[in-house]
Amino acid sequence: MNILILTDFSPQAYNAARYALNSNSGSSKFYVLHASSTGEASQIDEALLDFVARLKKEPAANGHSFSTLPFSDNLINATRKAVTEKRIDLIVMGASGKNTSNFQGLGGNTCNVVKKVKCPVLVVPNCDFKQWENLYLPLDLRFPVHTEALQLLQKLSVSKDVTLDVWEFNYNKAGTQIEDFKLPNYKLVRKTLKEESDFFGKFWPEANIKANVIVFFARQLHITEKLLNRLSATETRKQNLPVLILHG
């Protein structure tokens, strides 16, 4: 896999990079990108090299290759260029950093990348890596998705007994169940819920306890925003689960 790590050199960005090393199986190419239209080029180059040098010392770095990508441009343009030129399969970034937003734990830069760059994004909060055994996927059946995007899951490091828990929200019977799930290495568990309140009343309480990662489709980011807004309003509940956002 070709994996793009976005960094602002914050502790959150390094934690996300370290998480990415552990969540990847096989031999992958990691590209570490920092974009700045105002920073001193030599200082950025040196900071990127230091960042990669630290990553190479991680136990999970064995077998992977690393390259730095300094850009004198804004983050979105730089990320788009890197995704195209390096044929990136997955973008990894911290859930928060130096530029924060009104969402609990989600940085403004993260929101922009997720919405404006057509590439899968793994958003990592301040958490340690845990083997992916339970993935929770909420689907709003009012909006179409291409389940082919789920094939990315076949490339990521998961346990032998991994489960994909699919929660299909069929509000007012607005849609039909999606039949075409082709993930041979996964056990599929599917539920259909009919009330919007079930997202927080049933899906989130269970996912918060059992999930290792939550999977969203980019076309259904309204679900993500509802989740993050609710967490923002509840101080005792913080987002500690990685979120994988797929485009399809």
PDB file of C-alpha atoms in Angstrom:
ATOM      1  CA  MET A   1       0.000   0.000   0.000  1.00  0.00           C
ATOM      2  CA  ASN A   2       0.956   3.621  -0.518  1.00  0.00           C
ATOM      3  CA  ILE A   3       0.088   5.561   2.634  1.00  0.00           C
ATOM      4  CA  LEU A   4       0.194   9.334   3.043  1.00  0.00           C
ATOM      5  CA  ILE A   5       0.742  10.677   6.558  1.00  0.00           C
ATOM      6  CA  LEU A   6      -0.165  14.334   7.048  1.00  0.00           C
ATOM      7  CA  THR A   7       1.716  16.067   9.817  1.00  0.00           C
ATOM      8  CA  ASP A   8       1.751  19.461  11.484  1.00  0.00           C
ATOM      9  CA  PHE A   9       4.517  18.116  13.794  1.00  0.00           C
ATOM     10  CA  SER A  10       2.133  17.971  16.745  1.00  0.00           C
ATOM     11  CA  PRO A  11       2.116  15.028  19.183  1.00  0.00           C
ATOM     12  CA  GLN A  12      -1.286  14.051  17.760  1.00  0.00           C
ATOM     13  CA  ALA A  13       0.173  13.788  14.251  1.00  0.00           C
ATOM     14  CA  TYR A  14       3.004  11.558  15.452  1.00  0.00           C
ATOM     15  CA  ASN A  15       0.596   9.331  17.339  1.00  0.00           C
ATOM     16  CA  ALA A  16      -1.484   8.943  14.160  1.00  0.00           C
ATOM     17  CA  ALA A  17       1.636   7.995  12.198  1.00  0.00           C
ATOM     18  CA  ARG A  18       2.639   5.420  14.787  1.00  0.00           C
ATOM     19  CA  TYR A  19      -0.900   4.007  14.738  1.00  0.00           C
ATOM     20  CA  ALA A  20      -0.671   3.708  10.933  1.00  0.00           C
ATOM     21  CA  LEU A  21       2.495   1.624  11.197  1.00  0.00           C
ATOM     22  CA  ASN A  22       0.758  -0.860  13.465  1.00  0.00           C
ATOM     23  CA  SER A  23      -2.446  -1.042  11.426  1.00  0.00           C
ATOM     24  CA  ASN A  24      -0.652  -1.963   8.204  1.00  0.00           C
ATOM     25  CA  SER A  25       0.375  -5.450   7.185  1.00  0.00           C
ATOM     26  CA  GLY A  26       2.969  -6.385   4.594  1.00  0.00           C
ATOM     27  CA  SER A  27       5.437  -3.942   3.083  1.00  0.00           C
ATOM     28  CA  SER A  28       4.120  -0.427   2.463  1.00  0.00           C
ATOM     29  CA  LYS A  29       5.436   2.909   1.259  1.00  0.00           C
ATOM     30  CA  PHE A  30       4.847   5.726   3.727  1.00  0.00           C
ATOM     31  CA  TYR A  31       4.956   9.311   2.501  1.00  0.00           C
ATOM     32  CA  VAL A  32       5.081  12.015   5.181  1.00  0.00           C
ATOM     33  CA  LEU A  33       3.710  15.365   4.027  1.00  0.00           C
ATOM     34  CA  HIS A  34       3.789  18.819   5.531  1.00  0.00           C
ATOM     35  CA  ALA A  35       2.355  21.761   3.617  1.00  0.00           C
ATOM     36  CA  SER A  36       3.165  25.395   4.328  1.00  0.00           C
ATOM     37  CA  SER A  37       2.983  28.489   2.149  1.00  0.00           C
ATOM     38  CA  THR A  38       4.815  30.603   4.748  1.00  0.00           C
ATOM     39  CA  GLY A  39       7.387  28.354   6.429  1.00  0.00           C
ATOM     40  CA  GLU A  40      11.125  28.304   5.749  1.00  0.00           C
ATOM     41  CA  ALA A  41      11.780  25.443   3.299  1.00  0.00           C
ATOM     42  CA  SER A  42      14.992  24.277   4.971  1.00  0.00           C
ATOM     43  CA  GLN A  43      13.349  24.174   8.397  1.00  0.00           C
ATOM     44  CA  ILE A  44      10.412  22.154   7.050  1.00  0.00           C
ATOM     45  CA  ASP A  45      12.765  19.690   5.353  1.00  0.00           C
ATOM     46  CA  GLU A  46      14.714  19.216   8.576  1.00  0.00           C
ATOM     47  CA  ALA A  47      11.537  18.759  10.648  1.00  0.00           C
ATOM     48  CA  LEU A  48      10.208  16.146   8.209  1.00  0.00           C
ATOM     49  CA  LEU A  49      13.491  14.237   8.284  1.00  0.00           C
ATOM     50  CA  ASP A  50      13.429  14.249  12.101  1.00  0.00           C
ATOM     51  CA  PHE A  51       9.809  13.043  12.053  1.00  0.00           C
ATOM     52  CA  VAL A  52      10.682  10.136   9.742  1.00  0.00           C
ATOM     53  CA  ALA A  53      13.806   9.293  11.737  1.00  0.00           C
ATOM     54  CA  ARG A  54      11.631   8.858  14.841  1.00  0.00           C
ATOM     55  CA  LEU A  55       9.160   6.694  12.925  1.00  0.00           C
ATOM     56  CA  LYS A  56      11.916   4.407  11.654  1.00  0.00           C
ATOM     57  CA  LYS A  57      12.837   3.591  15.263  1.00  0.00           C
ATOM     58  CA  GLU A  58       9.346   2.237  15.968  1.00  0.00           C
ATOM     59  CA  PRO A  59       9.215  -1.594  16.157  1.00  0.00           C
ATOM     60  CA  ALA A  60       6.413  -1.682  13.570  1.00  0.00           C
ATOM     61  CA  ALA A  61       8.519   0.230  11.022  1.00  0.00           C
ATOM     62  CA  ASN A  62      10.429  -2.870   9.902  1.00  0.00           C
ATOM     63  CA  GLY A  63       9.819  -3.735   6.254  1.00  0.00           C
ATOM     64  CA  HIS A  64       8.355  -0.355   5.316  1.00  0.00           C
ATOM     65  CA  SER A  65       9.912   2.471   3.299  1.00  0.00           C
ATOM     66  CA  PHE A  66       9.610   6.188   4.083  1.00  0.00           C
ATOM     67  CA  SER A  67       9.800   9.386   2.031  1.00  0.00           C
ATOM     68  CA  THR A  68       9.274  13.033   2.918  1.00  0.00           C
ATOM     69  CA  LEU A  69       7.027  15.384   0.941  1.00  0.00           C
ATOM     70  CA  PRO A  70       7.534  19.065   1.793  1.00  0.00           C
ATOM     71  CA  PHE A  71       5.079  21.324  -0.064  1.00  0.00           C
ATOM     72  CA  SER A  72       5.012  25.099  -0.407  1.00  0.00           C
ATOM     73  CA  ASP A  73       1.259  25.181  -0.862  1.00  0.00           C
ATOM     74  CA  ASN A  74      -1.965  24.965   1.109  1.00  0.00           C
ATOM     75  CA  LEU A  75      -2.830  21.609   2.657  1.00  0.00           C
ATOM     76  CA  ILE A  76      -5.657  20.660   0.292  1.00  0.00           C
ATOM     77  CA  ASN A  77      -3.726  21.362  -2.909  1.00  0.00           C
ATOM     78  CA  ALA A  78      -0.646  19.611  -1.563  1.00  0.00           C
ATOM     79  CA  THR A  79      -2.624  16.564  -0.467  1.00  0.00           C
ATOM     80  CA  ARG A  80      -4.430  16.301  -3.808  1.00  0.00           C
ATOM     81  CA  LYS A  81      -1.131  16.445  -5.683  1.00  0.00           C
ATOM     82  CA  ALA A  82       0.454  13.801  -3.476  1.00  0.00           C
ATOM     83  CA  VAL A  83      -2.560  11.487  -3.798  1.00  0.00           C
ATOM     84  CA  THR A  84      -2.359  11.672  -7.597  1.00  0.00           C
ATOM     85  CA  GLU A  85       1.414  11.568  -8.052  1.00  0.00           C
ATOM     86  CA  LYS A  86       2.125   8.840  -5.475  1.00  0.00           C
ATOM     87  CA  ARG A  87      -1.042   6.810  -6.130  1.00  0.00           C
ATOM     88  CA  ILE A  88      -2.013   6.970  -2.488  1.00  0.00           C
ATOM     89  CA  ASP A  89      -4.332   4.261  -1.124  1.00  0.00           C
ATOM     90  CA  LEU A  90      -4.907   5.795   2.310  1.00  0.00           C
ATOM     91  CA  ILE A  91      -4.411   9.141   4.062  1.00  0.00           C
ATOM     92  CA  VAL A  92      -3.665   9.108   7.802  1.00  0.00           C
ATOM     93  CA  MET A  93      -3.945  12.106  10.090  1.00  0.00           C
ATOM     94  CA  GLY A  94      -4.587  12.991  13.700  1.00  0.00           C
ATOM     95  CA  ALA A  95      -8.092  13.796  14.866  1.00  0.00           C
ATOM     96  CA  SER A  96      -6.816  17.081  16.258  1.00  0.00           C
ATOM     97  CA  GLY A  97      -3.765  19.232  15.983  1.00  0.00           C
ATOM     98  CA  LYS A  98      -2.725  22.851  16.013  1.00  0.00           C
ATOM     99  CA  ASN A  99      -5.815  23.931  14.078  1.00  0.00           C
ATOM    100  CA  THR A 100      -8.915  22.852  15.985  1.00  0.00           C
ATOM    101  CA  SER A 101     -12.588  23.197  15.093  1.00  0.00           C
ATOM    102  CA  ASN A 102     -15.872  23.360  16.931  1.00  0.00           C
ATOM    103  CA  PHE A 103     -16.128  19.556  16.803  1.00  0.00           C
ATOM    104  CA  GLN A 104     -14.855  17.724  19.884  1.00  0.00           C
ATOM    105  CA  GLY A 105     -11.437  16.315  19.011  1.00  0.00           C
ATOM    106  CA  LEU A 106     -11.604  16.969  15.262  1.00  0.00           C
ATOM    107  CA  GLY A 107      -9.237  19.510  13.748  1.00  0.00           C
ATOM    108  CA  GLY A 108     -10.318  21.974  11.077  1.00  0.00           C
ATOM    109  CA  ASN A 109      -7.659  20.627   8.711  1.00  0.00           C
ATOM    110  CA  THR A 110      -9.025  17.122   9.186  1.00  0.00           C
ATOM    111  CA  CYS A 111     -12.545  18.237   8.273  1.00  0.00           C
ATOM    112  CA  ASN A 112     -11.270  19.895   5.084  1.00  0.00           C
ATOM    113  CA  VAL A 113      -9.216  16.902   3.942  1.00  0.00           C
ATOM    114  CA  VAL A 114     -12.068  14.469   4.533  1.00  0.00           C
ATOM    115  CA  LYS A 115     -14.510  16.617   2.567  1.00  0.00           C
ATOM    116  CA  LYS A 116     -12.290  17.908  -0.238  1.00  0.00           C
ATOM    117  CA  VAL A 117      -9.828  15.108  -1.099  1.00  0.00           C
ATOM    118  CA  LYS A 118     -11.183  11.976  -2.778  1.00  0.00           C
ATOM    119  CA  CYS A 119      -9.131   9.356  -0.989  1.00  0.00           C
ATOM    120  CA  PRO A 120      -9.827   7.147   2.040  1.00  0.00           C
ATOM    121  CA  VAL A 121      -8.854   8.877   5.287  1.00  0.00           C
ATOM    122  CA  LEU A 122      -8.026   7.259   8.626  1.00  0.00           C
ATOM    123  CA  VAL A 123      -8.580   9.789  11.414  1.00  0.00           C
ATOM    124  CA  VAL A 124      -6.772   8.803  14.614  1.00  0.00           C
ATOM    125  CA  PRO A 125      -7.525  10.340  18.023  1.00  0.00           C
ATOM    126  CA  ASN A 126      -5.128  10.153  20.958  1.00  0.00           C
ATOM    127  CA  CYS A 127      -5.351   6.411  21.413  1.00  0.00           C
ATOM    128  CA  ASP A 128      -3.070   3.394  21.232  1.00  0.00           C
ATOM    129  CA  PHE A 129      -3.423   0.818  18.475  1.00  0.00           C
ATOM    130  CA  LYS A 130      -5.665  -2.147  19.167  1.00  0.00           C
ATOM    131  CA  GLN A 131      -6.017  -5.031  16.733  1.00  0.00           C
ATOM    132  CA  TRP A 132      -8.974  -4.484  14.441  1.00  0.00           C
ATOM    133  CA  GLU A 133     -11.435  -7.183  15.441  1.00  0.00           C
ATOM    134  CA  ASN A 134     -14.725  -5.259  15.401  1.00  0.00           C
ATOM    135  CA  LEU A 135     -15.491  -2.640  12.751  1.00  0.00           C
ATOM    136  CA  TYR A 136     -18.778  -0.726  12.966  1.00  0.00           C
ATOM    137  CA  LEU A 137     -20.307   0.709   9.789  1.00  0.00           C
ATOM    138  CA  PRO A 138     -23.448   2.894   9.947  1.00  0.00           C
ATOM    139  CA  LEU A 139     -25.320   3.330   6.655  1.00  0.00           C
ATOM    140  CA  ASP A 140     -28.112   5.794   5.968  1.00  0.00           C
ATOM    141  CA  LEU A 141     -30.108   4.040   3.248  1.00  0.00           C
ATOM    142  CA  ARG A 142     -31.516   7.332   2.003  1.00  0.00           C
ATOM    143  CA  PHE A 143     -28.151   7.987   0.339  1.00  0.00           C
ATOM    144  CA  PRO A 144     -26.509   5.673  -2.221  1.00  0.00           C
ATOM    145  CA  VAL A 145     -23.013   4.243  -1.639  1.00  0.00           C
ATOM    146  CA  HIS A 146     -20.677   2.090  -3.687  1.00  0.00           C
ATOM    147  CA  THR A 147     -19.695  -0.828  -1.493  1.00  0.00           C
ATOM    148  CA  GLU A 148     -16.652  -1.514  -3.720  1.00  0.00           C
ATOM    149  CA  ALA A 149     -14.900   1.074  -1.556  1.00  0.00           C
ATOM    150  CA  LEU A 150     -14.940  -1.485   1.263  1.00  0.00           C
ATOM    151  CA  GLN A 151     -12.268  -3.483  -0.574  1.00  0.00           C
ATOM    152  CA  LEU A 152      -9.686  -1.265   1.112  1.00  0.00           C
ATOM    153  CA  LEU A 153     -10.451  -3.189   4.302  1.00  0.00           C
ATOM    154  CA  GLN A 154      -8.911  -6.297   2.733  1.00  0.00           C
ATOM    155  CA  LYS A 155      -5.519  -4.542   2.656  1.00  0.00           C
ATOM    156  CA  LEU A 156      -5.434  -3.493   6.287  1.00  0.00           C
ATOM    157  CA  SER A 157      -4.184  -5.461   9.251  1.00  0.00           C
ATOM    158  CA  VAL A 158      -7.098  -7.217  10.959  1.00  0.00           C
ATOM    159  CA  SER A 159      -7.480 -10.255  13.188  1.00  0.00           C
ATOM    160  CA  LYS A 160      -8.402 -13.690  11.848  1.00  0.00           C
ATOM    161  CA  ASP A 161     -11.872 -13.413  13.367  1.00  0.00           C
ATOM    162  CA  VAL A 162     -12.719  -9.860  12.291  1.00  0.00           C
ATOM    163  CA  THR A 163     -16.361  -8.745  12.258  1.00  0.00           C
ATOM    164  CA  LEU A 164     -17.927  -5.955  10.201  1.00  0.00           C
ATOM    165  CA  ASP A 165     -21.010  -4.782  12.073  1.00  0.00           C
ATOM    166  CA  VAL A 166     -23.273  -3.016   9.551  1.00  0.00           C
ATOM    167  CA  TRP A 167     -26.091  -0.858  10.932  1.00  0.00           C
ATOM    168  CA  GLU A 168     -28.512   0.102   8.167  1.00  0.00           C
ATOM    169  CA  PHE A 169     -30.647   3.079   9.094  1.00  0.00           C
ATOM    170  CA  ASN A 170     -33.835   2.865   7.054  1.00  0.00           C
ATOM    171  CA  TYR A 171     -35.650   5.965   8.263  1.00  0.00           C
ATOM    172  CA  ASN A 172     -39.326   5.876   7.303  1.00  0.00           C
ATOM    173  CA  LYS A 173     -38.527   2.982   4.930  1.00  0.00           C
ATOM    174  CA  ALA A 174     -36.781   5.486   2.660  1.00  0.00           C
ATOM    175  CA  GLY A 175     -34.363   2.977   1.134  1.00  0.00           C
ATOM    176  CA  THR A 176     -33.672  -0.688   0.561  1.00  0.00           C
ATOM    177  CA  GLN A 177     -31.052  -2.934   2.078  1.00  0.00           C
ATOM    178  CA  ILE A 178     -27.688  -3.093   0.360  1.00  0.00           C
ATOM    179  CA  GLU A 179     -27.028  -6.660  -0.710  1.00  0.00           C
ATOM    180  CA  ASP A 180     -23.609  -6.516  -2.358  1.00  0.00           C
ATOM    181  CA  PHE A 181     -21.035  -6.961   0.413  1.00  0.00           C
ATOM    182  CA  LYS A 182     -17.988  -8.913  -0.797  1.00  0.00           C
ATOM    183  CA  LEU A 183     -15.527  -9.216   2.074  1.00  0.00           C
ATOM    184  CA  PRO A 184     -14.518 -12.885   2.285  1.00  0.00           C
ATOM    185  CA  ASN A 185     -12.278 -12.434   5.325  1.00  0.00           C
ATOM    186  CA  TYR A 186     -14.973 -10.754   7.407  1.00  0.00           C
ATOM    187  CA  LYS A 187     -17.894 -12.041   9.390  1.00  0.00           C
ATOM    188  CA  LEU A 188     -20.819  -9.759   8.530  1.00  0.00           C
ATOM    189  CA  VAL A 189     -23.414  -8.800  11.123  1.00  0.00           C
ATOM    190  CA  ARG A 190     -26.270  -6.651   9.837  1.00  0.00           C
ATOM    191  CA  LYS A 191     -28.976  -4.752  11.650  1.00  0.00           C
ATOM    192  CA  THR A 192     -31.778  -2.530  10.330  1.00  0.00           C
ATOM    193  CA  LEU A 193     -32.982   0.404  12.451  1.00  0.00           C
ATOM    194  CA  LYS A 194     -35.911   2.639  11.561  1.00  0.00           C
ATOM    195  CA  GLU A 195     -35.685   5.630  13.913  1.00  0.00           C
ATOM    196  CA  GLU A 196     -33.131   8.437  13.678  1.00  0.00           C
ATOM    197  CA  SER A 197     -32.820   8.412  17.452  1.00  0.00           C
ATOM    198  CA  ASP A 198     -31.447   4.855  17.198  1.00  0.00           C
ATOM    199  CA  PHE A 199     -28.117   6.244  15.982  1.00  0.00           C
ATOM    200  CA  PHE A 200     -27.324   7.566  19.456  1.00  0.00           C
ATOM    201  CA  GLY A 201     -29.707   5.378  21.396  1.00  0.00           C
ATOM    202  CA  LYS A 202     -28.537   2.012  20.016  1.00  0.00           C
ATOM    203  CA  PHE A 203     -25.636   2.267  17.551  1.00  0.00           C
ATOM    204  CA  TRP A 204     -23.293   4.589  19.418  1.00  0.00           C
ATOM    205  CA  PRO A 205     -23.546   3.036  22.918  1.00  0.00           C
ATOM    206  CA  GLU A 206     -22.662  -0.401  21.510  1.00  0.00           C
ATOM    207  CA  ALA A 207     -19.970   0.875  19.135  1.00  0.00           C
ATOM    208  CA  ASN A 208     -18.363   2.899  21.911  1.00  0.00           C
ATOM    209  CA  ILE A 209     -17.888  -0.301  23.940  1.00  0.00           C
ATOM    210  CA  LYS A 210     -17.157  -2.931  21.292  1.00  0.00           C
ATOM    211  CA  ALA A 211     -15.715  -1.233  18.188  1.00  0.00           C
ATOM    212  CA  ASN A 212     -12.012  -0.906  17.338  1.00  0.00           C
ATOM    213  CA  VAL A 213     -12.767   1.487  14.495  1.00  0.00           C
ATOM    214  CA  ILE A 214     -15.836   3.157  13.005  1.00  0.00           C
ATOM    215  CA  VAL A 215     -16.181   3.158   9.219  1.00  0.00           C
ATOM    216  CA  PHE A 216     -18.099   5.863   7.343  1.00  0.00           C
ATOM    217  CA  PHE A 217     -18.697   6.643   3.698  1.00  0.00           C
ATOM    218  CA  ALA A 218     -17.765  10.179   2.667  1.00  0.00           C
ATOM    219  CA  ARG A 219     -21.161  10.586   1.006  1.00  0.00           C
ATOM    220  CA  GLN A 220     -22.693  10.082   4.442  1.00  0.00           C
ATOM    221  CA  LEU A 221     -20.636  12.573   6.405  1.00  0.00           C
ATOM    222  CA  HIS A 222     -23.815  13.978   7.922  1.00  0.00           C
ATOM    223  CA  ILE A 223     -23.716  10.907  10.176  1.00  0.00           C
ATOM    224  CA  THR A 224     -20.151  11.740  11.196  1.00  0.00           C
ATOM    225  CA  GLU A 225     -21.063  15.330  11.938  1.00  0.00           C
ATOM    226  CA  LYS A 226     -24.065  14.292  14.019  1.00  0.00           C
ATOM    227  CA  LEU A 227     -21.809  12.002  16.032  1.00  0.00           C
ATOM    228  CA  LEU A 228     -19.144  14.640  16.563  1.00  0.00           C
ATOM    229  CA  ASN A 229     -21.651  17.365  17.398  1.00  0.00           C
ATOM    230  CA  ARG A 230     -23.249  15.136  20.007  1.00  0.00           C
ATOM    231  CA  LEU A 231     -19.848  14.321  21.506  1.00  0.00           C
ATOM    232  CA  SER A 232     -18.974  18.008  21.521  1.00  0.00           C
ATOM    233  CA  ALA A 233     -22.071  18.736  23.606  1.00  0.00           C
ATOM    234  CA  THR A 234     -21.286  15.978  26.110  1.00  0.00           C
ATOM    235  CA  GLU A 235     -18.118  16.708  28.061  1.00  0.00           C
ATOM    236  CA  THR A 236     -17.978  13.281  29.682  1.00  0.00           C
ATOM    237  CA  ARG A 237     -17.931  11.450  26.367  1.00  0.00           C
ATOM    238  CA  LYS A 238     -14.899  11.939  24.161  1.00  0.00           C
ATOM    239  CA  GLN A 239     -14.140  10.442  20.790  1.00  0.00           C
ATOM    240  CA  ASN A 240     -11.481   7.784  21.361  1.00  0.00           C
ATOM    241  CA  LEU A 241     -12.208   5.588  18.360  1.00  0.00           C
ATOM    242  CA  PRO A 242     -10.355   5.830  15.046  1.00  0.00           C
ATOM    243  CA  VAL A 243     -12.623   6.716  12.137  1.00  0.00           C
ATOM    244  CA  LEU A 244     -12.028   5.346   8.624  1.00  0.00           C
ATOM    245  CA  ILE A 245     -13.791   7.398   5.968  1.00  0.00           C
ATOM    246  CA  LEU A 246     -14.201   5.794   2.537  1.00  0.00           C
ATOM    247  CA  HIS A 247     -15.018   7.503  -0.745  1.00  0.00           C
ATOM    248  CA  GLY A 248     -17.551   5.628  -2.812  1.00  0.00           C
TER     249      GLY A 248
END
